[in-house]
Structures are given as C-alpha cells and as structure tokens.
Coordinates of C-alpha atoms in Angstrom, one line a residue:
M1007 CA 105.2 68.8 117.3
P1008 CA 101.4 68.9 116.7
I1009 CA 99.5 65.9 117.8
D1010 CA 98.4 63.3 115.2
A1011 CA 94.7 64.0 115.1
R1012 CA 92.1 62.6 112.7
P1013 CA 90.7 65.2 110.1
E1014 CA 87.3 64.9 111.8
H1015 CA 88.8 66.2 115.1
R1016 CA 90.3 69.4 113.5
Q1017 CA 87.0 71.3 113.1
R1018 CA 88.2 72.7 109.8
A1019 CA 84.7 73.4 108.6
Y1020 CA 84.5 76.3 111.1
R1021 CA 86.5 79.5 111.6
V1022 CA 86.0 79.3 115.4
R1023 CA 87.1 76.1 117.0
L1024 CA 87.5 74.8 120.6
E1025 CA 89.7 72.2 122.1
W1026 CA 90.9 71.5 125.6
G1027 CA 94.3 71.6 127.4
R1028 CA 97.8 71.0 126.1
E1029 CA 96.8 68.7 123.3
G1030 CA 94.1 71.1 122.2
A1031 CA 96.5 74.0 122.3
E1032 CA 99.0 72.1 120.1
L1033 CA 96.4 71.1 117.6
L1034 CA 94.8 74.5 117.3
A1035 CA 98.1 76.4 117.2
A1036 CA 99.1 74.3 114.2
E1037 CA 95.8 75.1 112.4
C1038 CA 94.7 78.6 113.5
A1039 CA 95.9 82.1 112.9
A1040 CA 94.9 83.2 116.4
V1041 CA 94.7 81.1 119.6
I1042 CA 93.0 82.3 122.8
V1043 CA 94.1 80.5 125.9
V1044 CA 91.4 80.7 128.6
D1045 CA 92.3 80.1 132.3
V1046 CA 89.7 82.0 134.3
L1047 CA 90.9 80.8 137.8
S1048 CA 93.4 82.3 137.7
F1049 CA 96.2 82.9 135.1
C1050 CA 94.3 84.8 132.4
T1051 CA 92.4 86.9 134.9
A1052 CA 95.7 87.8 136.6
V1053 CA 97.1 88.7 133.2
D1054 CA 94.1 90.9 132.4
V1055 CA 94.4 92.7 135.7
A1056 CA 98.1 93.3 135.3
V1057 CA 98.0 94.4 131.7
G1058 CA 95.2 96.7 132.6
R1059 CA 97.6 98.4 135.0
G1060 CA 100.1 98.9 132.2
A1061 CA 102.2 95.9 133.0
A1062 CA 103.5 93.1 130.8
I1063 CA 103.5 89.4 131.6
L1064 CA 106.0 86.7 130.7
P1065 CA 104.1 83.4 130.7
Q1066 CA 106.2 80.7 132.1
R1067 CA 106.0 76.9 132.2
W1068 CA 105.3 75.5 135.6
S1069 CA 107.8 72.7 135.4
G1070 CA 111.1 72.0 133.7
G1071 CA 113.3 74.7 135.2
D1072 CA 113.5 77.5 137.7
P1073 CA 111.0 80.2 136.6
A1074 CA 112.4 82.8 139.0
T1075 CA 115.9 82.5 137.7
E1076 CA 114.6 82.5 134.1
A1077 CA 112.6 85.6 134.7
R1078 CA 115.6 87.5 136.3
A1079 CA 117.8 86.4 133.4
L1080 CA 115.4 88.1 131.0
G1081 CA 115.2 91.3 133.1
V1082 CA 111.7 90.4 134.4
Q1083 CA 110.5 90.5 138.0
P1084 CA 109.6 87.0 139.2
A1085 CA 106.2 86.4 140.7
G1086 CA 106.0 85.4 144.3
P1087 CA 104.0 82.7 146.0
R1088 CA 100.2 83.0 146.0
H1089 CA 100.2 83.3 149.8
G1090 CA 102.8 86.0 149.8
S1091 CA 102.3 89.8 150.0
G1092 CA 103.9 90.6 146.6
P1093 CA 102.7 90.2 143.0
S1094 CA 101.7 86.6 142.3
L1095 CA 99.2 84.4 140.4
R1096 CA 96.5 85.8 142.7
P1097 CA 94.7 88.5 140.6
S1098 CA 93.9 90.6 143.7
S1099 CA 97.7 90.9 144.3
L1100 CA 98.0 92.8 141.0
V1101 CA 95.3 95.5 141.3
D1102 CA 97.8 98.1 142.4
L1103 CA 100.7 96.9 140.2
T1104 CA 103.1 99.6 139.2
P1105 CA 102.6 100.6 135.5
G1106 CA 105.6 99.4 133.4
T1107 CA 106.2 96.3 135.6
R1108 CA 107.4 93.3 133.6
L1109 CA 106.4 90.2 135.6
G1110 CA 107.2 86.6 135.1
L1111 CA 104.1 84.5 135.9
P1112 CA 104.3 80.7 135.9
S1113 CA 101.2 78.5 136.2
P1114 CA 100.6 74.8 135.5
N1115 CA 97.8 75.5 133.1
G1116 CA 97.2 78.9 131.5
A1117 CA 100.9 80.1 131.5
T1118 CA 102.2 76.7 130.4
L1119 CA 99.7 76.6 127.5
C1120 CA 100.6 80.2 126.5
A1121 CA 104.3 79.2 126.4
T1122 CA 103.3 76.2 124.3
V1123 CA 101.4 78.4 121.8
A1124 CA 104.1 81.1 121.8
A1125 CA 106.6 78.7 120.2
T1126 CA 104.3 78.2 117.2
G1127 CA 104.0 81.6 115.7
A1128 CA 100.2 81.8 116.0
A1129 CA 98.8 85.1 117.4
L1130 CA 98.3 84.4 121.1
F1131 CA 95.7 86.0 123.4
A1132 CA 95.0 85.5 127.1
G1133 CA 91.2 85.5 127.4
C1134 CA 88.9 85.4 130.4
L1135 CA 85.4 86.6 131.4
R1136 CA 86.7 90.1 132.2
N1137 CA 88.0 90.7 128.7
A1138 CA 85.7 88.4 126.7
S1139 CA 84.4 90.9 124.1
A1140 CA 87.7 92.8 123.8
T1141 CA 89.5 89.5 123.1
A1142 CA 86.9 88.4 120.6
A1143 CA 87.3 91.6 118.7
A1144 CA 91.1 91.4 118.7
A1145 CA 91.1 87.8 117.5
L1146 CA 88.6 88.7 114.7
A1147 CA 91.1 91.3 113.4
V1148 CA 93.6 88.5 112.8
D1149 CA 92.9 87.0 109.3
G1150 CA 92.2 83.3 109.7
P1151 CA 90.8 80.6 112.0
I1152 CA 90.4 81.3 115.7
G1153 CA 91.2 78.6 118.3
L1154 CA 89.7 78.7 121.8
V1155 CA 91.6 76.6 124.4
P1156 CA 89.9 76.2 127.8
A1157 CA 93.0 75.4 129.9
G1158 CA 91.4 73.1 132.5
E1159 CA 93.1 72.0 135.6
R1160 CA 95.2 68.9 136.6
W1161 CA 94.4 65.9 138.7
P1162 CA 97.3 65.0 141.1
G1163 CA 98.5 62.4 138.6
G1164 CA 98.8 65.1 135.9
T1165 CA 95.8 64.2 133.8
L1166 CA 93.4 66.9 132.5
R1167 CA 90.5 67.9 134.8
V1168 CA 87.9 69.7 132.8
A1169 CA 87.2 73.0 134.6
V1170 CA 83.8 74.5 134.2
E1171 CA 85.0 78.1 134.7
D1172 CA 87.3 77.8 131.6
V1173 CA 84.5 76.7 129.3
L1174 CA 82.4 79.6 130.6
G1175 CA 85.2 82.0 129.7
A1176 CA 85.6 80.4 126.3
G1177 CA 81.8 80.6 125.8
A1178 CA 81.8 84.3 126.7
I1179 CA 84.4 84.9 124.1
A1180 CA 82.6 82.8 121.5
A1181 CA 79.4 84.6 122.2
A1182 CA 81.0 87.8 120.9
L1183 CA 82.1 86.1 117.7
P1184 CA 79.9 85.5 114.6
A1185 CA 77.5 82.6 115.4
A1186 CA 77.8 81.2 111.9
D1187 CA 81.5 80.7 112.4
L1188 CA 81.3 78.6 115.5
S1189 CA 82.0 74.8 115.6
P1190 CA 79.5 72.8 117.7
E1191 CA 82.1 72.6 120.4
A1192 CA 82.3 76.4 120.5
E1193 CA 78.5 76.8 120.1
L1194 CA 77.8 74.6 123.1
A1195 CA 80.3 76.6 125.2
V1196 CA 78.2 79.6 124.4
A1197 CA 75.1 77.8 125.7
Q1198 CA 76.9 77.0 129.0
F1199 CA 78.1 80.6 129.4
V1200 CA 74.6 81.9 128.8
A1201 CA 73.1 79.6 131.4
A1202 CA 75.8 80.6 133.9
R1203 CA 75.3 84.3 133.2
D1204 CA 71.6 84.0 133.7
K1205 CA 72.2 82.3 137.1
G1206 CA 74.8 84.9 138.1
L1207 CA 78.5 84.4 137.1
A1208 CA 79.9 85.2 140.6
A1209 CA 77.7 82.6 142.3
V1210 CA 78.4 80.0 139.7
L1211 CA 82.2 80.5 139.8
A1212 CA 82.2 80.4 143.6
A1213 CA 80.3 77.1 143.5
T1214 CA 82.6 75.4 141.0
A1215 CA 85.2 73.0 142.3
S1216 CA 88.0 75.4 141.5
G1217 CA 86.1 78.3 143.0
R1218 CA 85.4 76.5 146.2
E1219 CA 89.1 75.6 146.4
L1220 CA 90.1 79.3 146.2
V1221 CA 87.4 80.4 148.7
A1222 CA 88.5 77.6 151.1
D1223 CA 92.1 78.9 150.8
G1224 CA 91.1 82.5 151.5
Y1225 CA 91.1 83.8 148.0
A1226 CA 87.4 84.7 147.5
A1227 CA 88.4 88.1 146.2
D1228 CA 90.0 86.5 143.2
V1229 CA 86.8 84.6 142.3
T1230 CA 84.9 87.9 142.4
L1231 CA 87.5 89.6 140.2
A1232 CA 87.3 86.7 137.7
A1233 CA 83.5 86.9 137.4
A1234 CA 83.5 90.6 136.4
L1235 CA 82.2 90.0 132.8
D1236 CA 83.5 92.6 130.2
T1237 CA 84.8 95.0 132.7
S1238 CA 88.1 95.2 130.8
V1239 CA 88.7 96.6 127.3
I1240 CA 92.1 95.0 127.2
A1241 CA 93.0 92.1 124.9
P1242 CA 96.4 90.8 126.2
R1243 CA 98.4 89.6 123.2
L1244 CA 101.9 88.1 123.1
Q1245 CA 104.3 90.7 121.7
G1246 CA 108.0 90.4 121.9
G1247 CA 107.6 87.4 124.3
L1248 CA 105.4 89.3 126.7
L1249 CA 101.6 89.5 127.1
R1250 CA 100.8 93.2 126.6
A1251 CA 97.8 95.4 125.9

C-alpha cells in the first residue's frame, strides 16, 4: 500500500521526481509511469554488467524467505556469496557471465526496491552511472512522470542511511533528462553529480563510506566498474519478471 504522504511531498508539479529508499519507491511507483531504482554500489551496476552480457536478472528481496530456493523454483540460477568464485552481487563476478544466463540476485537495497516497484505495474528500470544516459532515454519513452529512487544503504538497526553514490547515479540520469522537467530534489542531485564528475567519479566513489567499505573488503574493482559513466548503452527494464535489455 502506498504511504500516506502530504500533497506537497508528491512533487506533482514536475515530470521528474526524486525520493529515497523503500518509502520513496512506494510513493513514486503509485504516482509515476516509470520508476528508476538507483543502487550504484552494487546491485544496479551488477545488473547493468550482467544484462550487457546478454543475461537476465531476477531481483529478489533480501529478507522474508530463501532467495536461492525461490530462484531455483522459477528456473533461475541463484547468485552465490559475494566472496565466492561464482556469479554474485559483485559486478566484477559478472563480466564473463554466459549469455542467456537467468540469475536470481538478492540485495537489501536495490533488489528489494525493484521487487517492491515490480508489484505495482510501473515501468521499472535499474539505473546506475554506467547506463545513465541510456536509462534516461528509455524512461523518457514511457509516457508519464518519471520517479528516481536512490536506494541508499541501511544502518545495523535497519533505518535508511543516505548513500552519496546513489544520489550521484540519480543525478547522472536526471542530467540526461529535460532540465525544465526536474523537481528541485532531482535538480540538486544533478548539481551533486556534476561536482563529483568534475572531481573524478572513480576517486569520489572510492572515498565514499560505501566505497571505502568495498575497498577494505577487497572489492576495489567493483568500485571502478561502478564509476564508468555512460560506458553502457543498456537500459535494464523489468520484462516478464526479469530485468533485461
């Protein structure tokens, strides 16, 4: 059920709107024809890499069941652990993915939000820095308002942690949309993206809290992949329950 938000919070005066996290996804999915979930480190970057290889991704909620069993029941290969050698939420594990692979990919933020939006009927896209312009163009082709949802991260208690990398991804997508259509929230995301781009996206991502966490855990290659602005012409969209090209 959509959240009970005041009219002033719905950004209805603008075609391109931006709200954060689960509540933002629920609000925008109820109001927009197209919703773009943005999880730069790492779900949406992983989706872009996989779909670019000709694969399809089943976005799975992180909690409330057994994702591996669910994936197998649907005839989809389950993702392995990030530290394993097989396909996982780690984008660098997907660069040699076999074309035609159908992969179930759970994550606490991007995948969970995609599953939330998928239940609403809105056109769903997985956006990131790599596919920013392609995703903007695909969303524009959908007739109606566009909602941008920076996924954010979670504190140990489960509350939303605003993640800089996700607003930069949302800003990169918004920068490729008509400026006159942007809400102030989306417009200011563009300003943050431009500032980060001018400083160097790879350096900025690596210096963020999420980037430093990945580097500390040995996943610096994933941060580099995530920072590759507009290297992809793919706009992953949910079709038949799977995110595909």
